[in-house]
Amino acid sequence: MNVRSFYADLHIHIGRTEEGQAVKISAANNLTFYNIAHEASERKGMDIVGIIDCQSPSVQREMMQYLDKGEMEEVAGGGIRYHQTTIILGSEIEVRDPGMGTAHLLAYMPTVSVMAEFTCWLSKHMKNVGLSSQRIYVTAKELQKEVLDRGGMLVPAHIFTPHKSVYGSCSTRMEHLLDMDGIAAVELGLSADSEMAGYISELDRYSFLTNSDAHSLAKIGREYNKLLMAEPSFEELRQALAGENGRGIAANYGLNPRLGKYHRTYCASCGTIADDGQMSVERCLYCGSKKIVRGVMDRILELADREEGAPYVPDTRPPYYYQVPLEYIPGLGPKKLNALLSQFGTEMNLLHQATAEELERAAGDEIAQFILQAREDKLKLQVGGGGKYGKVTGK
């Protein structure tokens, strides 16, 4: 079977159901199962999306309604098809093992029926299975075994963020929490890239995923992956993450970590973000406060088992391209973006296919140059930290 490339964003939250039932409290109300599928297919150009929170019974009822009406269909290899996009069914779950902090794990299931069975099991160990990212009262390894026994895949989520991640808040090593042979891939998160992860040797064996963790429709595809597969399905995704049978990850597209909102250490008292040249500190260098939110870069160097300046990036690791989302481009407001999408079809076409001449004609020289500079990672950026995203400051 011949393989070809597909764009995939595997971490998108549901805010509410169409009936108005809350799922992810902090996500936008219009992030429904259908709206995510429609946005991904018609505007973003995502071939595959992982919709998290599919363990919610109310979300499952909506899925079945669209399947019963024939507006969506189940894929033979796993997943649900809507127009140009395959939906992979996922769930984000919070674990806290004895003696450790909290971490979020992503569980992906092949079919609606398997996800429904998983929900039944979760409901015995979780206070509210209808809400997103809820704490489960079993160990991480028990959860991992349950996922794998059902034919699912387990991916640790945003592994370096200061809050609710394996390295950021849970432990110093992933092996303390999980069976290392039962991990399909790891999700880097918005404030890390492949080189930064190369400081930690236990990650060498895994595929890296760059996903949006979208809490609004606009954020879908702010990070994504280019996968080599025969078709967009759950089983092909499994093989791609494992690098089997010619499948694999061809590229990661992610925010420059400097744009991530937890990239550098931040003082919660005076709001100061550490400069790139400053080392990790216990007190704020400006006001003396101990209310420090450890940044991702600083935390990685704290945990590193390789020397600073010498991360290991294996030859088999796909390239990591810094992708500045279109919403970050100065001067590119909703009206102009809609006009560009009318001409180029999807954001993926706009970001990857449009030529310099086409962009200049459609958007004007300034916006065209911003987009072209973004492709080459030549934009000037203001660093993010302490829960605030960085921003583009110029060309």
Coordinates of C-alpha atoms in Angstrom, one line a residue:
M1 CA 0.0 0.0 0.0
N2 CA 1.4 3.4 -0.9
V3 CA 1.7 6.0 1.8
R4 CA 1.1 9.7 1.5
S5 CA 1.1 12.7 3.9
F6 CA -1.7 13.8 6.1
Y7 CA -1.9 16.7 8.5
A8 CA -3.1 15.8 12.0
D9 CA -3.9 17.7 15.2
L10 CA -4.6 15.1 17.9
H11 CA -5.6 17.2 21.0
I12 CA -8.8 19.3 20.6
H13 CA -11.2 19.9 23.5
I14 CA -15.0 20.0 23.5
G15 CA -16.4 23.0 25.4
R16 CA -20.1 22.2 25.3
T17 CA -22.6 19.8 23.7
E18 CA -25.2 21.1 21.4
E19 CA -27.7 20.7 24.2
G20 CA -25.6 23.1 26.3
Q21 CA -24.1 20.6 28.7
A22 CA -20.6 21.6 29.9
V23 CA -17.7 19.3 29.0
K24 CA -14.5 21.3 29.2
I25 CA -15.3 24.2 31.5
S26 CA -12.4 26.4 30.2
A27 CA -13.2 25.9 26.5
A28 CA -15.4 27.9 24.2
N29 CA -19.1 27.1 24.1
N30 CA -19.1 26.6 20.3
L31 CA -16.5 23.8 20.6
T32 CA -19.0 21.1 19.9
F33 CA -18.2 17.7 18.3
Y34 CA -19.7 18.8 15.0
N35 CA -18.2 22.3 14.9
I36 CA -14.7 20.9 15.5
A37 CA -15.2 18.4 12.6
H38 CA -16.5 21.1 10.3
E39 CA -13.8 23.7 11.2
A40 CA -11.1 21.1 10.7
S41 CA -12.4 19.9 7.4
E42 CA -13.6 23.1 5.8
R43 CA -11.3 25.9 7.1
K44 CA -8.2 24.3 8.7
G45 CA -7.5 21.6 6.2
M46 CA -6.7 19.0 8.9
D47 CA -6.9 15.5 7.6
I48 CA -7.1 14.0 11.1
V49 CA -8.2 15.5 14.4
G50 CA -8.1 13.9 17.8
I51 CA -11.2 15.1 19.6
I52 CA -10.6 14.8 23.4
D53 CA -13.5 14.3 25.8
C54 CA -15.2 11.6 23.8
Q55 CA -15.6 9.6 27.0
S56 CA -18.5 11.9 27.9
P57 CA -21.8 10.1 27.5
S58 CA -23.5 13.3 26.2
V59 CA -20.8 13.6 23.5
Q60 CA -21.3 10.0 22.6
R61 CA -25.0 10.6 22.1
E62 CA -24.2 13.4 19.6
M63 CA -21.7 11.2 17.7
M64 CA -24.4 8.5 17.3
Q65 CA -26.9 11.0 16.1
Y66 CA -24.5 12.1 13.3
L67 CA -23.7 8.5 12.4
D68 CA -27.4 7.5 12.4
K69 CA -28.3 10.5 10.1
G70 CA -25.4 9.5 7.7
E71 CA -23.7 12.9 8.1
M72 CA -20.7 11.0 9.5
E73 CA -19.5 7.4 9.1
E74 CA -17.3 5.1 11.0
V75 CA -14.0 4.2 9.2
A76 CA -13.1 0.6 8.8
G77 CA -9.7 1.1 10.3
G78 CA -11.1 3.1 13.3
G79 CA -12.3 6.6 13.6
I80 CA -15.2 8.7 12.3
R81 CA -15.2 10.3 8.9
Y82 CA -16.6 13.8 8.2
H83 CA -16.1 15.2 4.7
Q84 CA -12.2 15.6 4.4
T85 CA -11.4 14.8 8.0
T86 CA -11.1 11.6 10.1
I87 CA -11.9 12.0 13.8
I88 CA -9.9 10.0 16.3
L89 CA -11.8 9.5 19.6
G90 CA -9.8 10.5 22.6
S91 CA -10.0 11.3 26.3
E92 CA -7.8 13.4 28.6
I93 CA -7.5 11.9 32.1
E94 CA -5.8 13.2 35.3
V95 CA -3.8 10.8 37.4
R96 CA -2.0 11.3 40.7
D97 CA -0.1 8.3 42.0
P98 CA 0.9 8.1 45.7
G99 CA 3.9 10.3 46.4
M100 CA 3.7 12.1 43.0
G101 CA 2.1 15.2 41.6
T102 CA -0.7 15.3 39.0
A103 CA -0.2 14.5 35.3
H104 CA -2.6 14.4 32.3
L105 CA -2.7 11.4 30.0
L106 CA -4.4 11.1 26.6
A107 CA -6.2 7.8 25.8
Y108 CA -7.3 7.1 22.2
M109 CA -9.9 4.5 21.3
P110 CA -10.6 2.9 17.8
T111 CA -14.4 3.0 17.8
V112 CA -17.5 4.6 19.4
S113 CA -18.4 1.2 21.0
V114 CA -15.0 0.7 22.5
M115 CA -15.0 4.3 23.9
A116 CA -18.5 3.7 25.4
E117 CA -17.1 0.5 27.1
F118 CA -14.2 2.6 28.4
T119 CA -16.6 5.2 29.8
C120 CA -18.4 2.4 31.8
W121 CA -15.1 1.5 33.4
L122 CA -14.1 5.1 34.0
S123 CA -17.4 5.8 35.7
K124 CA -16.5 3.4 38.4
H125 CA -13.3 5.2 39.2
M126 CA -14.1 8.9 38.4
K127 CA -16.5 11.3 40.1
N128 CA -17.9 12.9 36.9
V129 CA -17.2 11.1 33.6
G130 CA -19.1 13.7 31.7
L131 CA -16.5 16.4 32.3
S132 CA -13.1 16.8 30.7
S133 CA -9.7 16.0 32.3
Q134 CA -11.1 14.5 35.5
R135 CA -9.1 12.8 38.2
I136 CA -9.2 9.0 38.1
Y137 CA -8.8 7.1 41.4
V138 CA -6.6 4.3 40.1
T139 CA -2.8 4.3 39.5
A140 CA -1.5 5.5 36.1
K141 CA -0.3 2.0 35.3
E142 CA -3.8 0.6 36.0
L143 CA -5.3 3.1 33.6
Q144 CA -2.6 2.4 31.0
K145 CA -3.3 -1.3 31.1
E146 CA -7.1 -0.7 30.7
V147 CA -6.4 1.5 27.7
L148 CA -4.1 -1.0 26.0
D149 CA -6.3 -4.0 26.8
R150 CA -9.1 -2.3 24.9
G151 CA -6.9 -1.8 21.8
G152 CA -6.3 1.9 22.6
M153 CA -3.2 4.1 22.6
L154 CA -1.8 6.0 25.6
V155 CA 0.0 9.3 25.1
P156 CA 1.3 11.5 28.0
A157 CA 0.0 15.0 27.4
H158 CA 2.0 18.3 27.2
I159 CA 4.8 16.5 29.2
F160 CA 6.7 19.6 30.3
T161 CA 4.1 22.2 31.2
P162 CA 4.4 23.4 34.9
H163 CA 0.9 22.2 35.7
K164 CA -0.4 18.7 35.4
S165 CA 2.2 17.0 33.3
V166 CA 4.6 14.1 33.7
Y167 CA 7.8 16.2 34.1
G168 CA 6.4 19.6 35.0
S169 CA 4.5 18.6 38.1
C170 CA 4.4 14.9 38.6
S171 CA 7.9 13.3 38.7
T172 CA 11.5 13.5 37.5
R173 CA 11.2 10.5 35.3
M174 CA 8.3 9.0 33.2
E175 CA 9.4 5.5 34.2
H176 CA 8.3 6.3 37.8
L177 CA 4.7 6.7 36.5
L178 CA 4.1 4.4 33.5
D179 CA 5.1 1.2 31.8
M180 CA 7.5 2.5 29.2
D181 CA 6.7 -0.2 26.7
G182 CA 3.0 0.8 26.7
I183 CA 3.4 4.4 25.5
A184 CA 2.4 5.1 21.9
A185 CA 4.1 8.6 21.7
V186 CA 4.6 11.7 23.8
E187 CA 3.1 15.1 23.4
L188 CA 5.7 17.9 23.7
G189 CA 3.3 20.8 24.5
L190 CA 3.4 24.4 23.3
S191 CA 6.6 25.4 25.1
A192 CA 8.9 22.7 24.0
D193 CA 10.5 21.3 20.8
S194 CA 12.4 18.2 19.8
E195 CA 15.8 19.6 20.7
M196 CA 14.6 20.6 24.2
A197 CA 13.2 17.1 24.7
G198 CA 16.6 15.7 23.6
Y199 CA 18.1 16.5 27.0
I200 CA 16.1 13.6 28.6
S201 CA 17.4 10.2 27.4
E202 CA 14.3 8.1 28.3
L203 CA 12.4 10.0 25.6
D204 CA 14.8 8.9 22.8
R205 CA 12.7 5.9 21.9
Y206 CA 9.4 7.7 21.4
S207 CA 7.7 9.6 18.5
F208 CA 7.0 13.2 19.4
L209 CA 3.6 14.8 18.8
T210 CA 2.9 18.5 18.4
N211 CA -0.8 19.2 19.0
S212 CA -2.8 22.3 19.6
D213 CA -4.6 21.5 22.9
A214 CA -7.3 23.8 21.4
H215 CA -9.8 25.5 23.7
S216 CA -11.4 27.5 20.8
L217 CA -12.1 26.8 17.1
A218 CA -9.4 29.4 16.1
K219 CA -6.7 27.4 18.0
I220 CA -7.2 24.2 16.1
G221 CA -4.0 23.5 14.1
R222 CA -1.8 26.0 15.9
E223 CA 0.4 22.9 16.3
Y224 CA 0.1 19.8 14.2
N225 CA 2.0 16.9 12.6
K226 CA 2.5 15.6 9.1
L227 CA 2.0 11.8 9.1
L228 CA 2.9 9.3 6.5
M229 CA 0.1 6.7 6.2
A230 CA -1.9 4.8 3.6
E231 CA -5.2 6.3 4.8
P232 CA -6.4 8.4 7.7
S233 CA -7.6 5.9 10.3
F234 CA -6.9 4.8 13.8
E235 CA -5.0 1.7 12.8
E236 CA -2.8 3.6 10.4
L237 CA -2.2 6.2 13.1
R238 CA -1.0 3.5 15.4
Q239 CA 1.5 2.3 12.8
A240 CA 2.7 5.8 12.1
L241 CA 3.4 6.5 15.8
A242 CA 5.3 3.2 16.0
G243 CA 7.2 3.8 12.8
E244 CA 6.0 0.5 11.3
N245 CA 5.5 -0.6 7.7
G246 CA 6.8 2.6 6.1
R247 CA 4.4 4.7 8.2
G248 CA 5.7 7.4 10.4
I249 CA 5.8 11.1 11.4
A250 CA 7.3 13.1 8.5
A251 CA 7.4 16.5 10.4
N252 CA 6.3 18.3 13.5
Y253 CA 4.9 21.8 13.2
G254 CA 4.9 23.7 16.4
L255 CA 5.1 27.1 18.0
N256 CA 8.6 28.4 18.5
P257 CA 8.9 27.5 22.2
R258 CA 9.5 31.2 22.9
L259 CA 5.8 31.8 22.0
G260 CA 4.6 29.2 24.5
K261 CA 3.0 30.6 27.7
Y262 CA 5.2 28.5 30.0
H263 CA 8.6 28.8 28.2
R264 CA 10.6 30.7 30.8
T265 CA 10.4 31.0 34.5
Y266 CA 8.0 33.7 35.7
C267 CA 7.5 35.6 39.0
A268 CA 3.9 35.5 40.1
S269 CA 4.5 38.5 42.4
C270 CA 5.9 41.1 40.0
G271 CA 5.1 39.5 36.6
T272 CA 8.7 39.4 35.4
I273 CA 9.7 36.7 32.9
A274 CA 13.3 35.5 33.0
D275 CA 15.5 36.6 30.1
D276 CA 17.0 34.0 27.8
G277 CA 20.4 34.4 29.3
Q278 CA 19.3 34.0 32.9
M279 CA 19.6 30.6 34.7
S280 CA 16.9 29.0 36.8
V281 CA 16.5 30.8 40.1
E282 CA 14.7 30.2 43.5
R283 CA 13.9 33.8 44.1
C284 CA 12.9 36.6 41.6
L285 CA 16.0 38.6 40.6
Y286 CA 13.9 41.7 40.6
C287 CA 11.6 41.7 43.6
G288 CA 13.0 38.8 45.7
S289 CA 9.8 36.8 45.8
K290 CA 9.8 33.0 46.0
K291 CA 6.5 32.8 44.0
I292 CA 8.3 31.3 41.0
V293 CA 6.5 29.4 38.2
R294 CA 9.3 27.3 36.8
G295 CA 9.5 27.6 33.0
V296 CA 9.6 24.6 30.6
M297 CA 13.2 25.4 29.4
D298 CA 14.4 25.8 33.0
R299 CA 12.6 22.6 34.2
I300 CA 14.1 20.6 31.3
L301 CA 17.6 21.7 32.1
E302 CA 16.9 20.9 35.8
L303 CA 15.9 17.3 34.8
A304 CA 18.5 16.8 32.0
D305 CA 20.7 13.8 32.0
R306 CA 22.8 15.3 29.2
E307 CA 25.0 18.3 29.3
E308 CA 23.6 21.8 28.4
G309 CA 24.2 22.5 24.8
A310 CA 24.4 18.8 23.9
P311 CA 20.8 17.5 23.4
Y312 CA 20.5 14.2 21.5
V313 CA 18.3 14.3 18.4
P314 CA 18.5 10.9 16.6
D315 CA 18.8 10.9 12.8
T316 CA 15.4 9.2 12.7
R317 CA 13.7 12.1 14.4
P318 CA 11.6 14.1 11.9
P319 CA 12.3 17.8 11.4
Y320 CA 10.6 20.2 13.8
Y321 CA 9.4 23.3 12.0
Y322 CA 8.5 26.4 13.9
Q323 CA 5.0 27.3 12.8
V324 CA 3.6 30.7 13.7
P325 CA -0.2 30.4 13.6
L326 CA -2.0 32.8 11.3
E327 CA -3.7 34.5 14.2
Y328 CA -0.3 35.6 15.5
I329 CA 0.5 37.5 12.2
P330 CA 0.3 41.2 12.8
G331 CA -2.4 42.9 10.7
L332 CA -4.2 39.7 9.8
G333 CA -7.6 40.1 11.3
P334 CA -10.7 37.9 10.9
K335 CA -12.0 39.7 7.8
K336 CA -8.7 39.5 5.9
L337 CA -8.2 35.9 7.0
N338 CA -11.7 34.9 5.8
A339 CA -10.9 36.6 2.4
L340 CA -7.7 34.6 2.2
L341 CA -9.4 31.3 3.0
S342 CA -12.0 32.0 0.3
Q343 CA -9.1 32.2 -2.2
F344 CA -6.8 29.4 -0.9
G345 CA -9.4 27.1 0.6
T346 CA -7.8 26.1 3.9
E347 CA -5.2 27.3 6.4
M348 CA -2.9 24.4 5.4
N349 CA -3.0 25.6 1.8
L350 CA -2.3 29.1 2.9
L351 CA 0.6 28.1 5.1
H352 CA 2.2 25.5 2.9
Q353 CA 1.1 25.8 -0.7
A354 CA 0.6 29.5 -1.6
T355 CA 3.5 31.1 -3.4
A356 CA 5.0 34.5 -2.5
E357 CA 3.4 36.1 -5.6
E358 CA 0.0 34.7 -4.7
L359 CA 0.3 35.9 -1.1
E360 CA 1.4 39.3 -2.1
R361 CA -1.6 39.7 -4.6
A362 CA -4.1 38.4 -2.1
A363 CA -2.9 39.9 1.2
G364 CA -0.6 42.8 0.3
D365 CA 3.2 42.9 0.7
E366 CA 3.4 43.4 4.5
I367 CA 1.2 40.4 5.5
A368 CA 2.7 38.3 2.8
Q369 CA 6.2 39.0 4.1
F370 CA 5.1 38.1 7.6
I371 CA 3.8 34.8 6.5
L372 CA 6.9 34.0 4.4
Q373 CA 9.2 35.1 7.3
A374 CA 7.2 32.8 9.5
R375 CA 7.8 29.8 7.2
E376 CA 11.6 30.5 7.5
D377 CA 11.5 31.1 11.3
K378 CA 12.8 34.7 10.8
L379 CA 10.1 36.6 12.8
K380 CA 11.2 38.5 15.9
L381 CA 9.4 37.2 18.9
Q382 CA 8.7 38.3 22.5
V383 CA 9.2 35.4 24.9
G384 CA 6.2 34.0 26.8
G385 CA 6.0 32.8 30.4
G386 CA 3.8 32.6 33.5
G387 CA 0.7 31.7 31.6
K388 CA 1.0 34.5 28.9
Y389 CA 1.8 33.6 25.3
G390 CA 4.7 35.3 23.6
K391 CA 4.0 37.4 20.5
V392 CA 5.4 38.4 17.1
T393 CA 7.1 41.8 17.4
G394 CA 8.3 42.3 13.8
K395 CA 10.1 40.9 10.8

